[in-house]
CSV table of C-alpha atoms and ligand atoms in Angstrom, one decimal:
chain,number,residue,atom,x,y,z
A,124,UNK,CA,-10.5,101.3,-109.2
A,125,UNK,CA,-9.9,98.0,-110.5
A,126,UNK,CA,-7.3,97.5,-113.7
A,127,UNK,CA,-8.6,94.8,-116.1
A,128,UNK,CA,-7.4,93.3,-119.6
A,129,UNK,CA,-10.4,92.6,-121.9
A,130,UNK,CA,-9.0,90.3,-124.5
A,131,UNK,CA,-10.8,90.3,-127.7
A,132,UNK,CA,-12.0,93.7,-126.5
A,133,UNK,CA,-12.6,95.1,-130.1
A,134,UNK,CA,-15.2,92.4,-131.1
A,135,UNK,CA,-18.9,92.1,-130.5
A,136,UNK,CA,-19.4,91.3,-127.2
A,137,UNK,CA,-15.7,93.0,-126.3
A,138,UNK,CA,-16.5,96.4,-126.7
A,139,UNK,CA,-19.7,96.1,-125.3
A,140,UNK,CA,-18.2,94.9,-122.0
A,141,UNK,CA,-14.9,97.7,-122.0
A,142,UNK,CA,-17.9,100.2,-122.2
A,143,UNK,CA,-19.5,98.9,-119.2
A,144,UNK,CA,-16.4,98.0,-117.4
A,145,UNK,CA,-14.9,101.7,-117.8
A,146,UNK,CA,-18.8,102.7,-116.8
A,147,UNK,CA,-18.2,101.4,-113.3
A,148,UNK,CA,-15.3,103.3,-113.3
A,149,UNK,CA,-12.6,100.7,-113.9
A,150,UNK,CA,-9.2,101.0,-115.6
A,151,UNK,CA,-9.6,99.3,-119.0
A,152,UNK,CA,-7.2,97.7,-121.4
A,153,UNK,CA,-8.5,96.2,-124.6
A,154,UNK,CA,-6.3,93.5,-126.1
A,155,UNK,CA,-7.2,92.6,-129.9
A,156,UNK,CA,-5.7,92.0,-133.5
A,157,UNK,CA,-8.8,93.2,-136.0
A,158,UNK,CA,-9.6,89.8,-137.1
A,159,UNK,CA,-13.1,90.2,-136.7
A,160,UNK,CA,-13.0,93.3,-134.4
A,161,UNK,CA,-12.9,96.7,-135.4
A,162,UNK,CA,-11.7,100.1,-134.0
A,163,UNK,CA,-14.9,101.6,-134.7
A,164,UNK,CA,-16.8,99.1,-131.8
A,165,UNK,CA,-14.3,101.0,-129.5
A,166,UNK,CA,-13.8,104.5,-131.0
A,167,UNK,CA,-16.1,106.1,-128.6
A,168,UNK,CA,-14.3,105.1,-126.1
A,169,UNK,CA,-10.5,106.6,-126.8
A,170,UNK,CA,-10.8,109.7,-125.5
A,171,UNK,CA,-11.3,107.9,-121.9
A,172,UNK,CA,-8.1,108.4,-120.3
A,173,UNK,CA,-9.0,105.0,-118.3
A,174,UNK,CA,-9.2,103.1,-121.7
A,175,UNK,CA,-5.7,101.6,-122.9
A,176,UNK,CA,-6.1,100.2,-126.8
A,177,UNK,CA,-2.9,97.3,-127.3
A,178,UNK,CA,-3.1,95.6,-130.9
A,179,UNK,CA,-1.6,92.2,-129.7
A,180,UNK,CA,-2.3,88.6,-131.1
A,181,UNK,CA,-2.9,86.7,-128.1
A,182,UNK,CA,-1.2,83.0,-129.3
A,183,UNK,CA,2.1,85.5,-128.2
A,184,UNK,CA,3.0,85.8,-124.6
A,185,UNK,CA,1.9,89.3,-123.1
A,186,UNK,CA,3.0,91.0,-120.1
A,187,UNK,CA,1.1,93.1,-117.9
A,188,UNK,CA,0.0,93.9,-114.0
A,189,UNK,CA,-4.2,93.8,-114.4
A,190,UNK,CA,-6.4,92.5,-111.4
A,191,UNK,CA,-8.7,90.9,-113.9
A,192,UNK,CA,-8.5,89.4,-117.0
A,193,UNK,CA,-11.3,88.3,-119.0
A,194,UNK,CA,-10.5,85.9,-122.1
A,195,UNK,CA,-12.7,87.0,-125.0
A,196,UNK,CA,-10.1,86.5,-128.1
A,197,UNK,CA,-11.6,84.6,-130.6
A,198,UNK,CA,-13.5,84.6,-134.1
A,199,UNK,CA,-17.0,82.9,-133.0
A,200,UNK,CA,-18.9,83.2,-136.9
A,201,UNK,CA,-18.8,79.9,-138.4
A,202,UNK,CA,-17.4,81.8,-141.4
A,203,UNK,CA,-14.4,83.4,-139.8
A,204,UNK,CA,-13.3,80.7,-137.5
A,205,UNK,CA,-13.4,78.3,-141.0
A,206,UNK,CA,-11.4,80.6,-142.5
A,207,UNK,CA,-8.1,79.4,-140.6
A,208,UNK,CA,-8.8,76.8,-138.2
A,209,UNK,CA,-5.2,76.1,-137.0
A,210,UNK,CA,-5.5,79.5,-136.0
A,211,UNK,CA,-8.7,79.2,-134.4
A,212,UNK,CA,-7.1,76.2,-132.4
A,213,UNK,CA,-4.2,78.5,-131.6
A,214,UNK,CA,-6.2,81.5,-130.6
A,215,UNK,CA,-8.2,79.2,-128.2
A,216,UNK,CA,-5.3,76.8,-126.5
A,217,UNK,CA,-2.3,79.0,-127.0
A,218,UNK,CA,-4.2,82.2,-126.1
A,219,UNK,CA,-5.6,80.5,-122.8
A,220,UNK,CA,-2.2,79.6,-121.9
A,221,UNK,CA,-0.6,82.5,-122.2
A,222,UNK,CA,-4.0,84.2,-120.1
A,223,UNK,CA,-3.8,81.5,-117.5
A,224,UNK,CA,0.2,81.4,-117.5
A,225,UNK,CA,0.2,85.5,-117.3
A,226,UNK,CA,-2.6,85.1,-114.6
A,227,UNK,CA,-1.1,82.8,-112.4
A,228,UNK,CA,2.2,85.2,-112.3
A,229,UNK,CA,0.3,88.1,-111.1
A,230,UNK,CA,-2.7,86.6,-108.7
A,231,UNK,CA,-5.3,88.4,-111.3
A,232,UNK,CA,-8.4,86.1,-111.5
A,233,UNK,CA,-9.5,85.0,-115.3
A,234,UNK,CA,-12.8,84.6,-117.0
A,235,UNK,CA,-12.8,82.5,-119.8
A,236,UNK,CA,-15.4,83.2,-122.7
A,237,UNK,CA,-16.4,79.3,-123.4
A,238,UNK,CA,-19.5,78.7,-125.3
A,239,UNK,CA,-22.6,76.4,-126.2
A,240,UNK,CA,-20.3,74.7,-128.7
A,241,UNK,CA,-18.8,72.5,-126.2
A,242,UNK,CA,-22.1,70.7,-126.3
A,243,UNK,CA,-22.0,70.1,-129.6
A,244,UNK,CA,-25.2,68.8,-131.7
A,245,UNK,CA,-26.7,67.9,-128.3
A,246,UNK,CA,-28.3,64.9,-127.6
A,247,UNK,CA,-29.6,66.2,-124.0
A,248,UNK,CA,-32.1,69.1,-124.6
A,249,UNK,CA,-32.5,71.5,-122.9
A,250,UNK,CA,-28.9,71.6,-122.0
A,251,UNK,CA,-27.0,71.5,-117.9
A,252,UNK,CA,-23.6,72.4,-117.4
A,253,UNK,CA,-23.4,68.6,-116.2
A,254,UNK,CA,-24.0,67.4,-119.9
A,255,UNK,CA,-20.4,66.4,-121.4
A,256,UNK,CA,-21.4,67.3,-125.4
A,257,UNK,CA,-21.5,65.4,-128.4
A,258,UNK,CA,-18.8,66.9,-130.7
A,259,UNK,CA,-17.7,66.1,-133.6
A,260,UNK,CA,-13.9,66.1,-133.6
A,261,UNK,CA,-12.8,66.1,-137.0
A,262,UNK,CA,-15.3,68.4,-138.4
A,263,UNK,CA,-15.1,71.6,-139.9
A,264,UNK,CA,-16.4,72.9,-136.6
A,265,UNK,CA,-14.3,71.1,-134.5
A,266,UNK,CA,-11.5,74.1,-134.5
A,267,UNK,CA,-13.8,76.3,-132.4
A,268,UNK,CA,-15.6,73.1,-130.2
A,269,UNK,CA,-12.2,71.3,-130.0
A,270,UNK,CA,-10.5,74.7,-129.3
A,271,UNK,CA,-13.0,75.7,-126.7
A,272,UNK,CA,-13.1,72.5,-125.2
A,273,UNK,CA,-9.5,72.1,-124.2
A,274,UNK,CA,-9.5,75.8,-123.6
A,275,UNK,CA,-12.2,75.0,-120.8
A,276,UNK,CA,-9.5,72.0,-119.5
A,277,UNK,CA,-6.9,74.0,-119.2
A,278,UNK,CA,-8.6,76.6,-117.2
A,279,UNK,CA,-9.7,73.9,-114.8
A,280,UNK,CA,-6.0,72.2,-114.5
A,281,UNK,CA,-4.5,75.6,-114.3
A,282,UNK,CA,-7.1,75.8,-110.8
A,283,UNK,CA,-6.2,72.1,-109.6
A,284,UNK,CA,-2.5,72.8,-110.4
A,285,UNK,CA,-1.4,76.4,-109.9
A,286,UNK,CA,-4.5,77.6,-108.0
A,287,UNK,CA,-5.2,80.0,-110.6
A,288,UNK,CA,-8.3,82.0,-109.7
A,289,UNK,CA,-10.4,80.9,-112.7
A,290,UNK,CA,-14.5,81.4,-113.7
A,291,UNK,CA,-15.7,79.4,-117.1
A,292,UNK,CA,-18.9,80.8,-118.5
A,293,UNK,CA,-20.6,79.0,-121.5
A,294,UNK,CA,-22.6,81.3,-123.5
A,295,UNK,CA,-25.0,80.1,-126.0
A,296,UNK,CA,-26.2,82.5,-129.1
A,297,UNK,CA,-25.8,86.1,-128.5
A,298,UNK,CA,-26.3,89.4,-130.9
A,299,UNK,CA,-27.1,92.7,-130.4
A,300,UNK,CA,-25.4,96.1,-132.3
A,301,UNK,CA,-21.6,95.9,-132.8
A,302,UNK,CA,-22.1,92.3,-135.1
A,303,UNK,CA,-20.1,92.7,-138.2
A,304,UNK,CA,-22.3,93.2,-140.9
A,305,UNK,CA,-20.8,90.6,-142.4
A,306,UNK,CA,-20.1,88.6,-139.5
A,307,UNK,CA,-22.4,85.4,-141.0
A,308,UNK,CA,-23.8,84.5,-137.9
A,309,UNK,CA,-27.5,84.5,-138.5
A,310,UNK,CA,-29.3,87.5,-136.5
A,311,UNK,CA,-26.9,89.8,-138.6
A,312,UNK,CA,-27.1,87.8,-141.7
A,313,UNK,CA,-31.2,87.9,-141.8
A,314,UNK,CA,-31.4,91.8,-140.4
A,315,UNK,CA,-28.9,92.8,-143.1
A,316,UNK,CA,-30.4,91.1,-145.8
A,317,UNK,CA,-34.2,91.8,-144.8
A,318,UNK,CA,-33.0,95.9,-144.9
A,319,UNK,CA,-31.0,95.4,-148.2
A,320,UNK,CA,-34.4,93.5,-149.8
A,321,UNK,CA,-32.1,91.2,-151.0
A,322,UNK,CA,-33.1,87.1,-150.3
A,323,UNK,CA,-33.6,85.4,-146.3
A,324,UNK,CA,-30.4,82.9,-146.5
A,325,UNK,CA,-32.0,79.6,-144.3
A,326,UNK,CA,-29.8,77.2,-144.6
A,327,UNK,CA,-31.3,74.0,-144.2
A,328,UNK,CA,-34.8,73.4,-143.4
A,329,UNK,CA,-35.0,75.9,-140.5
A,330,UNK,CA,-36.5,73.6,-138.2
A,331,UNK,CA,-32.8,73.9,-136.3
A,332,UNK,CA,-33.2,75.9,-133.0
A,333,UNK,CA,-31.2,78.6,-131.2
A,334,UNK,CA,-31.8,80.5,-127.7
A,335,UNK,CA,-30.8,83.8,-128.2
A,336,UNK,CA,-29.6,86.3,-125.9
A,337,UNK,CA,-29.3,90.1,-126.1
A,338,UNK,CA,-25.8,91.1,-125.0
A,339,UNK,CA,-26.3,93.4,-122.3
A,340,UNK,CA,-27.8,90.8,-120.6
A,341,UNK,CA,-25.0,88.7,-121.6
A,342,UNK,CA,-22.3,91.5,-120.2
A,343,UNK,CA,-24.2,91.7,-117.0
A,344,UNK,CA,-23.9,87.9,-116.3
A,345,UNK,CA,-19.9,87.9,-117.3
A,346,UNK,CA,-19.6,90.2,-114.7
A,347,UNK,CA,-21.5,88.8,-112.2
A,348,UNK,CA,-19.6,85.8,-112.7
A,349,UNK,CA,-15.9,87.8,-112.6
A,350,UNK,CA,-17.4,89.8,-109.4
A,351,UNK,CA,-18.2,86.2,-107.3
A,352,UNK,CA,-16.2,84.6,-104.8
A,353,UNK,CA,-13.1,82.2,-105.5
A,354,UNK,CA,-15.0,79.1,-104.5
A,355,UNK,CA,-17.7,80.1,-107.9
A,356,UNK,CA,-15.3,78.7,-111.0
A,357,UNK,CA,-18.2,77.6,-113.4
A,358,UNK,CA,-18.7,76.1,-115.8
A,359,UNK,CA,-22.0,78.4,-115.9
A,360,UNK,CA,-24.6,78.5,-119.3
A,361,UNK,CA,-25.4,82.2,-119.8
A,362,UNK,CA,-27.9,82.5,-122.1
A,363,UNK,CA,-31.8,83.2,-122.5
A,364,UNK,CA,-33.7,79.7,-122.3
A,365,UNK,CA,-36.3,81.6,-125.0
A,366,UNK,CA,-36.4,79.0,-127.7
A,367,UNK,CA,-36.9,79.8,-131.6
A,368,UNK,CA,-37.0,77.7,-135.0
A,369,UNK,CA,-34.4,79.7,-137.3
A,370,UNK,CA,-38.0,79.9,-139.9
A,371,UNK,CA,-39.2,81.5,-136.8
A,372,UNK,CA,-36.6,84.0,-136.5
A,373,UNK,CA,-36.5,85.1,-140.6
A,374,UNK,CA,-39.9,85.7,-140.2
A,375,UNK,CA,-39.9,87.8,-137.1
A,376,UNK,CA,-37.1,90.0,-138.6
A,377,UNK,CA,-39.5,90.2,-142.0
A,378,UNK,CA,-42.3,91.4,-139.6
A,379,UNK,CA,-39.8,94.2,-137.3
A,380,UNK,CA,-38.5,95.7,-140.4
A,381,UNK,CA,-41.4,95.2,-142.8
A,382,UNK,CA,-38.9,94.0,-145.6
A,383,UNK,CA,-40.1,92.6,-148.9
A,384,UNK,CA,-37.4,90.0,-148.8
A,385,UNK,CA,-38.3,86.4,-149.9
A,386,UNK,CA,-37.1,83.8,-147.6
A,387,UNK,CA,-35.2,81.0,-149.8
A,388,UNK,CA,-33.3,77.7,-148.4
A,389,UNK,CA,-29.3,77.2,-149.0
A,390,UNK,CA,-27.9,73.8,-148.3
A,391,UNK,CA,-27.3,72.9,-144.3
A,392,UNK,CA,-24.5,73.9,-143.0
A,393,UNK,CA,-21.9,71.2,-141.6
A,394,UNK,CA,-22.5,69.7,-138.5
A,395,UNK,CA,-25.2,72.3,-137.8
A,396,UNK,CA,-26.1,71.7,-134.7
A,397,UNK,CA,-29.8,70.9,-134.5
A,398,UNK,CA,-31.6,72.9,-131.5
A,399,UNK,CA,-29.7,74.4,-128.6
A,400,UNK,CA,-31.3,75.9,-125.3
A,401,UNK,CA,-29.6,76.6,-122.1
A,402,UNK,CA,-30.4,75.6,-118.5
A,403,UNK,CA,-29.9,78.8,-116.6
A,404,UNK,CA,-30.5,77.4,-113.1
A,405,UNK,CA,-27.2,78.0,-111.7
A,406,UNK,CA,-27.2,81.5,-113.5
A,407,UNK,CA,-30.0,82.5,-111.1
A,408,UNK,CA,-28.8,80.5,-108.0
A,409,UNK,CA,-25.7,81.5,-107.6
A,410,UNK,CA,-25.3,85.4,-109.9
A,411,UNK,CA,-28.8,86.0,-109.2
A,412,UNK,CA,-29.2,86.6,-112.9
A,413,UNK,CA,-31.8,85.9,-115.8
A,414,UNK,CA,-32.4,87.9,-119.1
A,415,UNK,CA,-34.4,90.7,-119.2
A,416,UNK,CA,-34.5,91.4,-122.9
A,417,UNK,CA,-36.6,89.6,-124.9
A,418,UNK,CA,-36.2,88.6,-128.7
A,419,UNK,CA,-38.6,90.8,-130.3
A,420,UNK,CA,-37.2,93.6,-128.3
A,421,UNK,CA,-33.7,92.9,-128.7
A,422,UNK,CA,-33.5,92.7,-132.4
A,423,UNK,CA,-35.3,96.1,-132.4
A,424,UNK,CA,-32.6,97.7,-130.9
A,425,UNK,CA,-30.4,96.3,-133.2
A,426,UNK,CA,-32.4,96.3,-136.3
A,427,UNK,CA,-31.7,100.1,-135.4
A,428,UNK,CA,-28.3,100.1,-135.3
A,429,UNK,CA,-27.8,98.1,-138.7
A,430,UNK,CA,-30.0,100.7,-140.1
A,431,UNK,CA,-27.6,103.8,-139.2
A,432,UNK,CA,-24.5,100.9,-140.1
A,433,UNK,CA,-26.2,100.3,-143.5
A,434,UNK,CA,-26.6,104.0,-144.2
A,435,UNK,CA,-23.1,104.5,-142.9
A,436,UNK,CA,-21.1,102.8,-145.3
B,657,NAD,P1,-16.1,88.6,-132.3
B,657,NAD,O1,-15.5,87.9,-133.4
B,657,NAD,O2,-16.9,89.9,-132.6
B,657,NAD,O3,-15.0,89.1,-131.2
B,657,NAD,C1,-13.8,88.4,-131.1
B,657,NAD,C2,-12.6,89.4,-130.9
B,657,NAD,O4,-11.4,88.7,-130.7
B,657,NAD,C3,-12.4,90.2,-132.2
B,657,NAD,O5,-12.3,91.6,-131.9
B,657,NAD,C4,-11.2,89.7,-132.8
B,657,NAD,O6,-10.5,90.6,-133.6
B,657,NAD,C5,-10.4,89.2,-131.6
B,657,NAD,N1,-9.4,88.2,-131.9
B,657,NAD,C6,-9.6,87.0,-132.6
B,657,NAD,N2,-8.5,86.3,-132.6
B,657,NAD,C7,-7.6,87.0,-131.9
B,657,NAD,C8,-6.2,86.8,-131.5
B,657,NAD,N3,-5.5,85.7,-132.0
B,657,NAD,N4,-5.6,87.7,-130.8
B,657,NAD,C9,-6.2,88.8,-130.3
B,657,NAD,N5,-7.5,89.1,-130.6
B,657,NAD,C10,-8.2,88.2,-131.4
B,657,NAD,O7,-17.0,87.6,-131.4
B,657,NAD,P2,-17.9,87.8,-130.1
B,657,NAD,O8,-19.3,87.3,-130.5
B,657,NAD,O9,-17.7,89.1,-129.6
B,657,NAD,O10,-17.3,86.7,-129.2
B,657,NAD,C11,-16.4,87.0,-128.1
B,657,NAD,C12,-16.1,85.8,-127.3
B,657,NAD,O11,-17.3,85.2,-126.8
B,657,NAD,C13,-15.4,84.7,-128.2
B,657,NAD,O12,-14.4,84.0,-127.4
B,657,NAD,C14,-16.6,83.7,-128.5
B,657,NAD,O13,-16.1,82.4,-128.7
B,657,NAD,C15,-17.4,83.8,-127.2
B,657,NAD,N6,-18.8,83.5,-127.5
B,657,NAD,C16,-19.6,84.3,-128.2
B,657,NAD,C17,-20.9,83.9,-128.5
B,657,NAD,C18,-21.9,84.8,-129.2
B,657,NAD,O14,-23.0,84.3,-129.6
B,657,NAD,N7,-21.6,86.1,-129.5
B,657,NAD,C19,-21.4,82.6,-128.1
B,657,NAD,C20,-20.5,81.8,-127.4
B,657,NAD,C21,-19.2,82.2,-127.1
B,658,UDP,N1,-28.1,80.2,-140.4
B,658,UDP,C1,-29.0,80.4,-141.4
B,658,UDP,N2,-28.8,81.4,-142.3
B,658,UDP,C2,-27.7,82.3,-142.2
B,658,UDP,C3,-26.8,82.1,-141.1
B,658,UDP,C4,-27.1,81.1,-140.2
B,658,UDP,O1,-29.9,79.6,-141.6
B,658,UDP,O2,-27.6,83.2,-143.0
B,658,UDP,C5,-28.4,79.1,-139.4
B,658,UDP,C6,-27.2,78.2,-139.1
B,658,UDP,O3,-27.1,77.2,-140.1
B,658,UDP,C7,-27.5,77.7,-137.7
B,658,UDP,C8,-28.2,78.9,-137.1
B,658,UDP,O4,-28.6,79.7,-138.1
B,658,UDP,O5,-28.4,76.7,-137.8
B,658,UDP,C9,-27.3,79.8,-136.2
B,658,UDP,O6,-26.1,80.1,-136.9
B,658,UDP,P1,-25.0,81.0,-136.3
B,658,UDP,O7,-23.8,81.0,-137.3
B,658,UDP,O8,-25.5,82.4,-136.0
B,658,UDP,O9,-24.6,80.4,-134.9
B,658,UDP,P2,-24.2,78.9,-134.4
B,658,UDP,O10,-24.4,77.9,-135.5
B,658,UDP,O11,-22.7,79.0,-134.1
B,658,UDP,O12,-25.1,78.7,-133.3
């Protein structure tokens, strides 16, 4: 049994993974603050005597003996990281080096949750690993990109210096259920609104692209990564290569949940990145992964679950 800190471990993509990590019979403890997270991702997990819940802000030092840490803390809706970026720096860069410093000290290896930000608005499409970005770094995005970015460098000079057993994976668009409803990120945005009736928010023209990637999938390749050798540090794009217009998306959500809804445009958003699409080769060289859930039956799955959420609250 393997004893491992998910930071972040309320959120989205947090829970998701304490579920599976406690599944394979691990000792798990989640690390989060509620910015964005919630207990109720995690509530179904409490009475798991293997689960440990520590409300902790992770820009302060914490102390613990894990053989794994993965580094998930971190708003990743445009709207929340906005919200405060000096935090959002500080929750990257401080939170990394208090991860890295903690997992030097105790030999525990360290996954780092970097993203397709750190590519910017890209001018390389589709996008490699070996592609250095083109960010913007006084913009209103450049909190999280900035943040993430020298969150990625001090993972790798925390290897060079300290041999700190490190693994960097870049993940590019992911959703599924345990979104906020009112995350703003735009698979919860359009599914919320399309069961509400109430107006399809494009902001734009919608002719911007994302990949998008259902987060099982996504879990499975994080751990795949955590579960390879030293030698395998990343950086490694996790995401489906499946590429979709944003128009393209509204109207497949119109279409799964047969919503009246009209779709209407909203000014761009800034520095919107204009199409993003990973290259996955490495993902299925060297983790022998690749999604298996594709969009129309990924946003399904959650159209259902914002269905019971809607009728929840
Ligand atoms: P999320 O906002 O649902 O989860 C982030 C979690 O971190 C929340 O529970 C939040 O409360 C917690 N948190 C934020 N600041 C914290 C702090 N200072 N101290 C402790 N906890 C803090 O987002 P998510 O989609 O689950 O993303 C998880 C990670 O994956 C993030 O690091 C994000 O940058 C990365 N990522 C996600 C995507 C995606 O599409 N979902 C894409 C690229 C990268
Ligand atoms: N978007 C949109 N309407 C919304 C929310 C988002 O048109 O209600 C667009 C947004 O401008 C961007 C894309 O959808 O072009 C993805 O946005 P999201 O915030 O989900 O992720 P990110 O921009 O970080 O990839």
């Amino acid at each position: 049994m393997k004893k491992i800190l998910v930071t972040g471990g309320a959120g989205f993509l947090g829970s998701h993974l304490c579920e599976r990590l406690l599944n394979e019979g691990n000792e798990v403890i989640c690390l989060d603050n509620y910015f964005t997270g919630s207990k109720r991702n995690i509530v179904h997990l409490m009475d798991n005597p293997y689960f440990e819940l520590i409300r902790h802000d992770i820009t302060a030092p914490f102390f613990i003996e894990v053989d794994e840490i993965f580094n998930l803390a971190c708003p990743a809706s445009p709207i929340h990281y906005q919200y405060n970026p000096i935090k959002t720096v500080k929750t990257s860069v401080m939170g990394a080096i208090n991860m890295l410093g903690l997992a030097k000290r105790i030999r525990a290896k360290v996954l780092q949750s970097s993203t397709s930000e750190v590519y910017g608005d890209p001018n390389v499409h589709p996008q490699p690993e070996s592609y250095w970005g083109n960010v913007n770094p006084i913009g209103i995005r450049s909190c999280y990109d900035e943040g993430k970015r020298c969150a990625e460098t001090l993972f790798f000079d925390y290897h060079r210096q300290n041999n700190v057993r490190i693994k960097v994976a870049r993940i590019f668009n992911t959703y599924g259920p345990h979104m906020h409803p009112h995350d703003g990120r735009v698979v919860s945005n359009f599914i919320v609104q399309a069961l509400k009736g109430e107006d399809i928010t494009i902001y734009g023209s919608g002719e911007q692209t994302r990949s998008f990637c259902y987060c099982d999938d996504l879990i499975d390749g994080l751990i795949r990564l955590m579960n390879t050798d030293d030698n395998i540090i990343g950086p490694i794009n996790l995401g489906n290569p499946n590429e979709f217009t944003i128009k393209e998306l509204a109207e497949l959500v119109l279409d799964l949940t047969g919503s009246k809804s009209k779709i209407v445009y909203n000014p761009a958003a800034g520095d919107d990145p204009r199409q993003r699409q990973p290259i996955i080769d490495q993902a299925k060289e060297i983790l022998h992964w690749q999604p298996t859930v594709q969009l129309k039956e990924g946003l399904q799955k959650t159209i259902q679950y914002f269905e019971e959420e809607i009728r929840r609250i």
